[in-house]
Tab-separated table of C-alpha atoms in Angstrom:
chain	number	residue	atom	x	y	z
P	1	MET	CA	10.086	9.483	-1.118
P	2	ARG	CA	12.755	9.857	-3.658
P	3	ARG	CA	14.548	6.899	-2.211
P	4	VAL	CA	11.223	4.594	-2.517
P	5	GLY	CA	10.701	6.287	-6.129
P	6	GLU	CA	14.029	4.522	-7.011
P	7	PHE	CA	12.408	1.064	-6.728
P	8	THR	CA	8.680	1.672	-7.260
P	9	SER	CA	6.041	4.249	-8.573
P	10	ILE	CA	5.099	6.660	-6.014
P	11	GLU	CA	1.614	8.629	-6.457
P	12	GLU	CA	0.530	11.499	-4.456
P	13	ASP	CA	-2.736	11.068	-2.922
P	14	PRO	CA	-5.218	12.805	-4.857
P	15	ASP	CA	-7.393	13.564	-1.586
P	16	ASP	CA	-4.448	14.584	0.528
P	17	ASP	CA	-1.590	16.249	-1.040
P	18	VAL	CA	0.858	15.316	1.978
P	19	SER	CA	0.187	11.653	1.744
P	20	PHE	CA	1.785	9.336	-0.699
P	21	VAL	CA	0.839	5.685	-2.128
P	22	ALA	CA	3.057	3.245	-3.671
P	23	PRO	CA	0.355	0.978	-5.123
P	24	ASP	CA	2.649	-1.775	-6.530
P	25	LEU	CA	3.965	-2.367	-2.766
P	26	LEU	CA	0.689	-1.746	-1.206
P	27	LEU	CA	2.017	0.929	0.967
P	28	SER	CA	0.901	4.522	1.797
P	29	PHE	CA	2.400	6.954	3.762
P	30	TRP	CA	0.596	9.921	5.421
P	31	ARG	CA	1.706	13.095	7.572
P	32	PRO	CA	-0.395	15.661	9.139
P	33	PHE	CA	0.898	18.286	6.932
P	34	ALA	CA	3.911	19.326	4.447
P	35	ALA	CA	7.106	20.687	5.571
P	36	ASP	CA	7.420	24.357	5.644
P	37	ASP	CA	10.465	26.896	5.575
P	38	GLU	CA	11.036	26.449	9.341
P	39	PRO	CA	13.914	23.883	9.976
P	40	GLU	CA	13.420	23.959	13.430
P	41	GLU	CA	9.884	22.663	12.943
P	42	GLU	CA	10.256	18.842	12.345
P	43	GLN	CA	6.661	17.948	12.040
P	44	GLY	CA	5.836	17.643	8.561
P	45	TYR	CA	9.174	16.323	7.449
P	46	TYR	CA	8.413	12.984	8.597
P	47	PHE	CA	5.354	10.472	8.195
P	48	SER	CA	3.199	9.898	10.978
P	49	SER	CA	1.618	6.913	9.736
P	50	VAL	CA	2.290	4.277	7.200
P	51	LEU	CA	-0.285	1.523	5.964
P	52	MET	CA	1.184	-1.686	4.815
P	53	ALA	CA	-1.644	-3.846	2.973
P	54	ARG	CA	-2.065	-7.329	1.704
P	55	PRO	CA	-2.840	-8.264	-1.497
P	56	GLY	CA	-6.385	-7.517	-2.252
P	57	TYR	CA	-6.662	-4.406	-0.062
P	58	TYR	CA	-7.697	-2.245	-3.022
P	59	ASP	CA	-10.196	-4.790	-4.643
P	60	THR	CA	-13.972	-4.021	-5.218
P	61	PRO	CA	-16.352	-6.512	-3.756
P	62	ALA	CA	-16.601	-8.044	-7.153
P	63	GLN	CA	-12.823	-8.418	-7.235
P	64	ALA	CA	-12.608	-10.066	-3.825
P	65	ALA	CA	-15.133	-12.684	-4.808
P	66	GLU	CA	-13.254	-13.416	-7.807
P	67	ARG	CA	-10.103	-13.678	-5.807
P	68	LEU	CA	-12.129	-16.230	-3.138
P	69	ARG	CA	-13.469	-18.215	-6.242
P	70	GLN	CA	-9.811	-18.706	-7.684
P	71	LYS	CA	-8.346	-19.873	-4.407
P	72	LEU	CA	-11.108	-22.507	-3.957
P	73	VAL	CA	-10.595	-23.767	-7.238
P	74	THR	CA	-6.905	-24.163	-6.978
P	75	ALA	CA	-7.454	-25.618	-3.593
P	76	ARG	CA	-9.716	-28.113	-5.072
P	77	GLN	CA	-7.294	-28.937	-7.688
P	78	GLU	CA	-4.436	-29.458	-5.432
P	79	ALA	CA	-6.730	-31.804	-3.185
P	80	VAL	CA	-7.245	-34.026	-6.159
P	81	VAL	CA	-3.648	-33.971	-7.756
P	82	SER	CA	-2.375	-34.864	-4.052
P	83	PRO	CA	-4.963	-36.616	-1.987
P	84	GLY	CA	-2.906	-38.524	0.338
P	85	VAL	CA	-0.110	-35.654	1.192
P	86	VAL	CA	-0.966	-33.955	4.287
């Protein structure tokens, strides 16, 4: 996590202290439990799951509706500017 933290902010998940989120990259890292003092036990040193989300993943329903509205407005404007371009 230190290495990823060199490039973007990393936050500990408030609901799960062994999970981390990089909100600017839309990445989330999860493991079942934290590493302990037993080096032979590798579980807990590595993440079991990584979530990579698309922009809008964290949007509320109102934000998603606004994002869709903006896309439709942009698409209409582009169609008016270049009607003959396919």
